[in-house]
């Protein structure tokens, strides 16, 4: 009898969407208060005009034409944030001239699901409006300082403030009805069984989704519907004869001729055992990642996560490394077909993202960047720093092999230095990322010595860069990770929390730990992040030195990539 718990018996219904917290921003005269009051009335929420939270002395100074200084602005923003925090259970609409990104960060940091929207109005229209409003406390002569201070929100969060209030309210309600981030329910996809003891366990997503449910990290509206890709869609990156072979081997009793064909496509003994239903399961995983890409590309959401995806080893004509169809390459191809000029793919898995790199090795419009353990000691044995693509794509495949024994500090420094330079230089319109968590020190298939903190770092870094350079457009997937109870739920949960702006409690729920303890065997951790381990400091120091030399070598080899490059303007 299996020690695994029943995966459905104790599942609670998903929470309905929480009442929204909305912040309308813009300079004086854009109509924040008028639109905000109308929106609050339409949503049956409370409304707060942040100007009412200024100290009387600050209002008097502004009436005299004196800009608000930082000493007064900080406490004011704290009061606005306190109003948002207090209204979390009931919802709130706030009109606030938080013009800089740092001001908006101060308002929203640590608060779940705050949505900021900018009402954009041309400067000349604002001057005319303020001149016609002698009763407005904000003098027109201060408008220039506000316009100089304004750091616009990304286009996805900007509205034409010259539209009438009723139109703006309708558009805001429509945007609020669409989650900023979507999640593919990997437990709802068809699965296949590769056999007892196979590292790629069929139920490796169950503990993750149970944990996310128990900490109420997603609701029904966050789930993204998807469908399995058909053979024609899979053929965008895979050979048709391979697809047909995989369909044939997925039957209950494949015939001898089919089994004979299978070996040529990487199917059979070893990493990719033949299993009933594997085509259907793999096509559904691919469909989930493509659905995530489509949702981001159409503006349905800012970012999307398929934790069941990330099958980066699959090749055009064969399976490899537990991977049957390359969902990542299919999503990138869908983005290119939709007109995205440049796509950046970054792979944080401990194994080289060889399949994705191979499929785009000669395409200068797709930059592949893989951080992985030294290929001399780790499958698939490729991804040396000198491997940089071919033909027109020469220089657009970047590889950063990491030394065995690498720890968090060196891993963070390496990924930050290279990914920041790559994004600033390449200027992608979309980032696709693979977040394999087999970099963990306890993973049985690698010897990188990191903790779950690097999963959080990878997501935070990717989020920051996608927000700055890609208007937030980001498609994330899971990947490797062969501690399905101790590590994967925490690592992938941290990725989702960053992608969706979803705060997590400091500790894992006791009920979750009790539910999965028998299946896990050894004691489950109590928190999302691991304790530091002081052992092995000498190996870690040597690994860090090797990694620094690798980064320096990469910058020498790729002439367009520079750690000192001045940031290029983001794609409009």
XYZ file of C-alpha atoms in Angstrom, residues 24 32-34 36-37 46-60 62-63 68 72 75-81 83 92-97 133 135-138:
44
model
C -4.891 55.568 -9.239
C -7.811 60.695 -10.129
C -10.376 61.785 -7.560
C -13.324 61.948 -9.973
C -11.605 57.038 -8.212
C -14.902 57.988 -6.562
C -14.471 52.763 0.170
C -12.612 55.651 -1.478
C -9.695 57.626 -0.061
C -8.214 60.775 -1.570
C -4.573 60.663 -0.511
C -4.425 64.468 -0.562
C -6.668 64.361 2.515
C -3.905 62.509 4.368
C -1.384 65.353 4.050
C -0.526 67.295 7.153
C -2.178 70.751 7.091
C 1.248 72.400 7.041
C 2.196 70.442 3.927
C -0.982 71.513 2.151
C -0.308 75.144 3.009
C 1.924 73.450 -1.622
C -0.716 76.184 -1.860
C 6.539 68.613 -1.079
C 7.056 65.271 4.511
C 5.266 59.943 6.463
C 2.451 60.813 4.041
C 3.105 57.686 1.972
C 3.187 55.661 5.184
C -0.288 56.944 6.051
C -1.589 56.020 2.604
C -0.074 52.561 2.920
C -5.051 52.915 4.780
C -10.226 50.227 -1.288
C -9.727 52.722 -4.107
C -7.078 55.401 -3.507
C -6.270 58.476 -5.596
C -2.612 59.328 -5.013
C 0.122 61.296 -6.763
C -9.947 75.097 -11.508
C -10.637 75.970 -6.340
C -8.037 73.194 -6.733
C -5.563 73.381 -3.854
C -2.655 72.418 -6.106
